[in-house]
Amino acid sequence: MQIRFAVPADPAYPARVAAALAAARLRRFGYIGAALAAIGVIGWIASQASARFASLWTALIVAGVLSMLYAPWVRWRARRRSGGYAVEGGYDIDDRNIMMRSGSESGGIAWDGVTRVTETPDFWIVYVGRMPATVIPRWLMSAEDAGTLRAFMAERHLLGDR
């Protein structure tokens, strides 16, 4: 397998990458926030008869809402801050490595270190351990290359259920 494609110097591209990586890292804050808010609402409704612990339940509701708003806030900041990082780059993907070039910098990830790959509408998010390490933009690849890479990842049991 040998896949090469270029990444244009599009100001929107770094923002999309930052948003995809932030979403992958921060998804749990939404779940925790929803659980805290639900517990807070249930406790607040139950405490209305006696008015005991009302401030505790209110604090749980507020903490839950803030936790749910944390991830969108981080994604917004990542998009806003990364817009100035647009440089031409590219990917060179083979059976051993994912090599990325961005401006004068380059780096790579060995497939042996990849633990899983999840899909979003625009990217494959590549994980090393529990952390998302990089993204592979699917829309910049040809359909044949995307199919080849998908088959390679499926063969190695890297594609996650998402």
PDB file of C-alpha atoms in Angstrom:
ATOM      1  CA  MET A   1       0.000   0.000   0.000  1.00  0.00           C
ATOM      2  CA  GLN A   2       1.338   3.416  -0.945  1.00  0.00           C
ATOM      3  CA  ILE A   3      -0.990   6.427  -0.559  1.00  0.00           C
ATOM      4  CA  ARG A   4       0.105  10.014  -1.115  1.00  0.00           C
ATOM      5  CA  PHE A   5      -1.983  13.143  -1.133  1.00  0.00           C
ATOM      6  CA  ALA A   6      -1.504  16.850  -0.553  1.00  0.00           C
ATOM      7  CA  VAL A   7      -3.124  19.130   1.997  1.00  0.00           C
ATOM      8  CA  PRO A   8      -3.708  22.635   0.623  1.00  0.00           C
ATOM      9  CA  ALA A   9      -2.953  25.762   2.655  1.00  0.00           C
ATOM     10  CA  ASP A  10      -6.613  26.269   3.528  1.00  0.00           C
ATOM     11  CA  PRO A  11      -7.218  28.439   6.640  1.00  0.00           C
ATOM     12  CA  ALA A  12     -10.257  26.315   7.520  1.00  0.00           C
ATOM     13  CA  TYR A  13      -8.308  23.019   7.560  1.00  0.00           C
ATOM     14  CA  PRO A  14      -6.394  23.476  10.867  1.00  0.00           C
ATOM     15  CA  ALA A  15      -9.629  24.572  12.535  1.00  0.00           C
ATOM     16  CA  ARG A  16     -11.410  21.423  11.336  1.00  0.00           C
ATOM     17  CA  VAL A  17      -8.548  19.259  12.601  1.00  0.00           C
ATOM     18  CA  ALA A  18      -8.513  21.026  15.973  1.00  0.00           C
ATOM     19  CA  ALA A  19     -12.280  20.629  16.326  1.00  0.00           C
ATOM     20  CA  ALA A  20     -12.151  16.914  15.455  1.00  0.00           C
ATOM     21  CA  LEU A  21      -9.350  16.209  17.934  1.00  0.00           C
ATOM     22  CA  ALA A  22     -10.992  18.292  20.668  1.00  0.00           C
ATOM     23  CA  ALA A  23     -14.297  16.491  20.170  1.00  0.00           C
ATOM     24  CA  ALA A  24     -12.573  13.130  20.512  1.00  0.00           C
ATOM     25  CA  ARG A  25     -10.811  14.164  23.724  1.00  0.00           C
ATOM     26  CA  LEU A  26     -13.719  15.989  25.369  1.00  0.00           C
ATOM     27  CA  ARG A  27     -16.733  13.788  24.641  1.00  0.00           C
ATOM     28  CA  ARG A  28     -16.801  12.443  28.192  1.00  0.00           C
ATOM     29  CA  PHE A  29     -17.399  15.915  29.652  1.00  0.00           C
ATOM     30  CA  GLY A  30     -20.809  15.981  27.967  1.00  0.00           C
ATOM     31  CA  TYR A  31     -21.728  12.603  29.443  1.00  0.00           C
ATOM     32  CA  ILE A  32     -20.528  13.551  32.921  1.00  0.00           C
ATOM     33  CA  GLY A  33     -22.349  16.875  32.695  1.00  0.00           C
ATOM     34  CA  ALA A  34     -25.603  15.240  31.642  1.00  0.00           C
ATOM     35  CA  ALA A  35     -25.373  12.786  34.543  1.00  0.00           C
ATOM     36  CA  LEU A  36     -24.649  15.556  37.072  1.00  0.00           C
ATOM     37  CA  ALA A  37     -27.483  17.713  35.758  1.00  0.00           C
ATOM     38  CA  ALA A  38     -29.925  14.786  35.817  1.00  0.00           C
ATOM     39  CA  ILE A  39     -28.971  13.885  39.399  1.00  0.00           C
ATOM     40  CA  GLY A  40     -29.265  17.543  40.360  1.00  0.00           C
ATOM     41  CA  VAL A  41     -32.717  17.926  38.822  1.00  0.00           C
ATOM     42  CA  ILE A  42     -33.995  14.724  40.436  1.00  0.00           C
ATOM     43  CA  GLY A  43     -32.576  15.746  43.816  1.00  0.00           C
ATOM     44  CA  TRP A  44     -33.868  19.301  43.492  1.00  0.00           C
ATOM     45  CA  ILE A  45     -37.397  18.077  42.685  1.00  0.00           C
ATOM     46  CA  ALA A  46     -37.272  15.588  45.575  1.00  0.00           C
ATOM     47  CA  SER A  47     -36.002  18.247  47.985  1.00  0.00           C
ATOM     48  CA  GLN A  48     -38.746  20.780  47.208  1.00  0.00           C
ATOM     49  CA  ALA A  49     -41.039  19.206  49.779  1.00  0.00           C
ATOM     50  CA  SER A  50     -38.571  19.806  52.609  1.00  0.00           C
ATOM     51  CA  ALA A  51     -36.315  22.476  51.071  1.00  0.00           C
ATOM     52  CA  ARG A  52     -33.288  20.644  52.474  1.00  0.00           C
ATOM     53  CA  PHE A  53     -30.121  20.419  50.413  1.00  0.00           C
ATOM     54  CA  ALA A  54     -31.607  22.656  47.703  1.00  0.00           C
ATOM     55  CA  SER A  55     -28.290  24.456  47.276  1.00  0.00           C
ATOM     56  CA  LEU A  56     -26.462  21.146  46.786  1.00  0.00           C
ATOM     57  CA  TRP A  57     -28.849  20.096  44.021  1.00  0.00           C
ATOM     58  CA  THR A  58     -28.636  23.521  42.406  1.00  0.00           C
ATOM     59  CA  ALA A  59     -24.842  23.300  42.472  1.00  0.00           C
ATOM     60  CA  LEU A  60     -25.004  19.881  40.780  1.00  0.00           C
ATOM     61  CA  ILE A  61     -27.264  21.283  38.059  1.00  0.00           C
ATOM     62  CA  VAL A  62     -24.930  24.227  37.466  1.00  0.00           C
ATOM     63  CA  ALA A  63     -21.849  21.961  37.454  1.00  0.00           C
ATOM     64  CA  GLY A  64     -23.535  19.625  34.986  1.00  0.00           C
ATOM     65  CA  VAL A  65     -24.496  22.422  32.613  1.00  0.00           C
ATOM     66  CA  LEU A  66     -20.999  23.922  32.790  1.00  0.00           C
ATOM     67  CA  SER A  67     -19.460  20.521  32.121  1.00  0.00           C
ATOM     68  CA  MET A  68     -21.689  20.073  29.062  1.00  0.00           C
ATOM     69  CA  LEU A  69     -20.687  23.539  27.809  1.00  0.00           C
ATOM     70  CA  TYR A  70     -16.957  22.939  28.340  1.00  0.00           C
ATOM     71  CA  ALA A  71     -16.405  20.818  25.209  1.00  0.00           C
ATOM     72  CA  PRO A  72     -18.141  23.247  22.809  1.00  0.00           C
ATOM     73  CA  TRP A  73     -16.181  26.114  24.346  1.00  0.00           C
ATOM     74  CA  VAL A  74     -12.856  24.300  23.859  1.00  0.00           C
ATOM     75  CA  ARG A  75     -13.779  23.425  20.247  1.00  0.00           C
ATOM     76  CA  TRP A  76     -14.698  27.062  19.554  1.00  0.00           C
ATOM     77  CA  ARG A  77     -11.379  28.280  21.002  1.00  0.00           C
ATOM     78  CA  ALA A  78      -9.434  25.659  19.040  1.00  0.00           C
ATOM     79  CA  ARG A  79     -11.111  26.719  15.799  1.00  0.00           C
ATOM     80  CA  ARG A  80     -10.516  30.403  16.514  1.00  0.00           C
ATOM     81  CA  ARG A  81      -6.862  29.998  17.504  1.00  0.00           C
ATOM     82  CA  SER A  82      -5.791  27.559  14.797  1.00  0.00           C
ATOM     83  CA  GLY A  83      -6.984  29.528  11.766  1.00  0.00           C
ATOM     84  CA  GLY A  84      -3.575  31.160  11.323  1.00  0.00           C
ATOM     85  CA  TYR A  85      -1.694  27.855  11.022  1.00  0.00           C
ATOM     86  CA  ALA A  86      -2.604  27.094   7.415  1.00  0.00           C
ATOM     87  CA  VAL A  87       0.394  25.775   5.450  1.00  0.00           C
ATOM     88  CA  GLU A  88       0.717  23.322   2.607  1.00  0.00           C
ATOM     89  CA  GLY A  89       1.422  19.777   3.617  1.00  0.00           C
ATOM     90  CA  GLY A  90       0.761  16.208   2.737  1.00  0.00           C
ATOM     91  CA  TYR A  91       0.470  12.608   3.808  1.00  0.00           C
ATOM     92  CA  ASP A  92       2.493   9.589   2.780  1.00  0.00           C
ATOM     93  CA  ILE A  93       0.852   6.433   4.099  1.00  0.00           C
ATOM     94  CA  ASP A  94       2.281   2.958   3.599  1.00  0.00           C
ATOM     95  CA  ASP A  95       2.133  -0.443   5.302  1.00  0.00           C
ATOM     96  CA  ARG A  96       4.502   0.643   8.078  1.00  0.00           C
ATOM     97  CA  ASN A  97       3.905   4.369   8.760  1.00  0.00           C
ATOM     98  CA  ILE A  98       1.687   7.386   8.484  1.00  0.00           C
ATOM     99  CA  MET A  99       4.028  10.228   7.523  1.00  0.00           C
ATOM    100  CA  MET A 100       2.725  13.807   7.702  1.00  0.00           C
ATOM    101  CA  ARG A 101       4.306  16.980   6.334  1.00  0.00           C
ATOM    102  CA  SER A 102       3.176  20.459   7.305  1.00  0.00           C
ATOM    103  CA  GLY A 103       5.261  23.333   6.029  1.00  0.00           C
ATOM    104  CA  SER A 104       8.850  22.608   7.002  1.00  0.00           C
ATOM    105  CA  GLU A 105       7.897  20.115   9.740  1.00  0.00           C
ATOM    106  CA  SER A 106       7.307  16.396   9.343  1.00  0.00           C
ATOM    107  CA  GLY A 107       6.461  13.531  11.630  1.00  0.00           C
ATOM    108  CA  GLY A 108       5.174  10.030  11.547  1.00  0.00           C
ATOM    109  CA  ILE A 109       3.330   7.321  13.392  1.00  0.00           C
ATOM    110  CA  ALA A 110       4.095   3.630  12.977  1.00  0.00           C
ATOM    111  CA  TRP A 111       1.053   1.448  12.375  1.00  0.00           C
ATOM    112  CA  ASP A 112       2.379  -0.891  15.085  1.00  0.00           C
ATOM    113  CA  GLY A 113       1.739   1.862  17.657  1.00  0.00           C
ATOM    114  CA  VAL A 114      -1.818   2.597  16.506  1.00  0.00           C
ATOM    115  CA  THR A 115      -4.391   1.103  18.862  1.00  0.00           C
ATOM    116  CA  ARG A 116      -7.601   2.127  17.058  1.00  0.00           C
ATOM    117  CA  VAL A 117      -9.050   4.430  14.453  1.00  0.00           C
ATOM    118  CA  THR A 118     -12.454   6.117  14.722  1.00  0.00           C
ATOM    119  CA  GLU A 119     -14.418   7.819  11.986  1.00  0.00           C
ATOM    120  CA  THR A 120     -16.011  11.229  11.753  1.00  0.00           C
ATOM    121  CA  PRO A 121     -17.675  12.607   8.639  1.00  0.00           C
ATOM    122  CA  ASP A 122     -14.412  14.245   7.513  1.00  0.00           C
ATOM    123  CA  PHE A 123     -11.575  12.346   9.216  1.00  0.00           C
ATOM    124  CA  TRP A 124     -10.204   9.105  10.464  1.00  0.00           C
ATOM    125  CA  ILE A 125      -8.926   9.848  13.975  1.00  0.00           C
ATOM    126  CA  VAL A 126      -5.833   7.765  14.726  1.00  0.00           C
ATOM    127  CA  TYR A 127      -5.228   6.794  18.375  1.00  0.00           C
ATOM    128  CA  VAL A 128      -1.946   5.837  19.961  1.00  0.00           C
ATOM    129  CA  GLY A 129      -2.853   4.397  23.319  1.00  0.00           C
ATOM    130  CA  ARG A 130      -5.904   6.227  24.627  1.00  0.00           C
ATOM    131  CA  MET A 131      -5.022   9.596  23.074  1.00  0.00           C
ATOM    132  CA  PRO A 132      -5.921  10.749  19.581  1.00  0.00           C
ATOM    133  CA  ALA A 133      -2.564  11.300  17.866  1.00  0.00           C
ATOM    134  CA  THR A 134      -3.493  12.587  14.412  1.00  0.00           C
ATOM    135  CA  VAL A 135      -6.213  12.690  11.814  1.00  0.00           C
ATOM    136  CA  ILE A 136      -6.328  11.482   8.233  1.00  0.00           C
ATOM    137  CA  PRO A 137      -8.568  13.720   6.084  1.00  0.00           C
ATOM    138  CA  ARG A 138     -10.726  11.408   3.980  1.00  0.00           C
ATOM    139  CA  TRP A 139     -12.114  14.086   1.679  1.00  0.00           C
ATOM    140  CA  LEU A 140      -8.620  14.901   0.368  1.00  0.00           C
ATOM    141  CA  MET A 141      -8.011  11.303  -0.729  1.00  0.00           C
ATOM    142  CA  SER A 142      -9.182   9.632  -3.911  1.00  0.00           C
ATOM    143  CA  ALA A 143     -12.000   7.116  -3.504  1.00  0.00           C
ATOM    144  CA  GLU A 144      -9.658   4.255  -4.423  1.00  0.00           C
ATOM    145  CA  ASP A 145      -7.050   5.311  -1.853  1.00  0.00           C
ATOM    146  CA  ALA A 146      -9.724   5.710   0.829  1.00  0.00           C
ATOM    147  CA  GLY A 147     -11.020   2.212   0.071  1.00  0.00           C
ATOM    148  CA  THR A 148      -7.515   0.760   0.175  1.00  0.00           C
ATOM    149  CA  LEU A 149      -6.758   2.430   3.503  1.00  0.00           C
ATOM    150  CA  ARG A 150     -10.109   1.358   4.955  1.00  0.00           C
ATOM    151  CA  ALA A 151      -9.426  -2.260   3.960  1.00  0.00           C
ATOM    152  CA  PHE A 152      -5.926  -2.072   5.471  1.00  0.00           C
ATOM    153  CA  MET A 153      -7.269  -0.719   8.775  1.00  0.00           C
ATOM    154  CA  ALA A 154     -10.089  -3.281   8.842  1.00  0.00           C
ATOM    155  CA  GLU A 155      -7.594  -6.086   8.208  1.00  0.00           C
ATOM    156  CA  ARG A 156      -5.580  -4.913  11.214  1.00  0.00           C
ATOM    157  CA  HIS A 157      -8.790  -4.588  13.314  1.00  0.00           C
ATOM    158  CA  LEU A 158      -8.183  -0.885  13.956  1.00  0.00           C
ATOM    159  CA  LEU A 159     -11.547   0.570  12.931  1.00  0.00           C
ATOM    160  CA  GLY A 160     -13.641   1.353  15.987  1.00  0.00           C
ATOM    161  CA  ASP A 161     -17.409   1.332  16.272  1.00  0.00           C
ATOM    162  CA  ARG A 162     -18.449   4.952  15.865  1.00  0.00           C
TER     163      ARG A 162
END
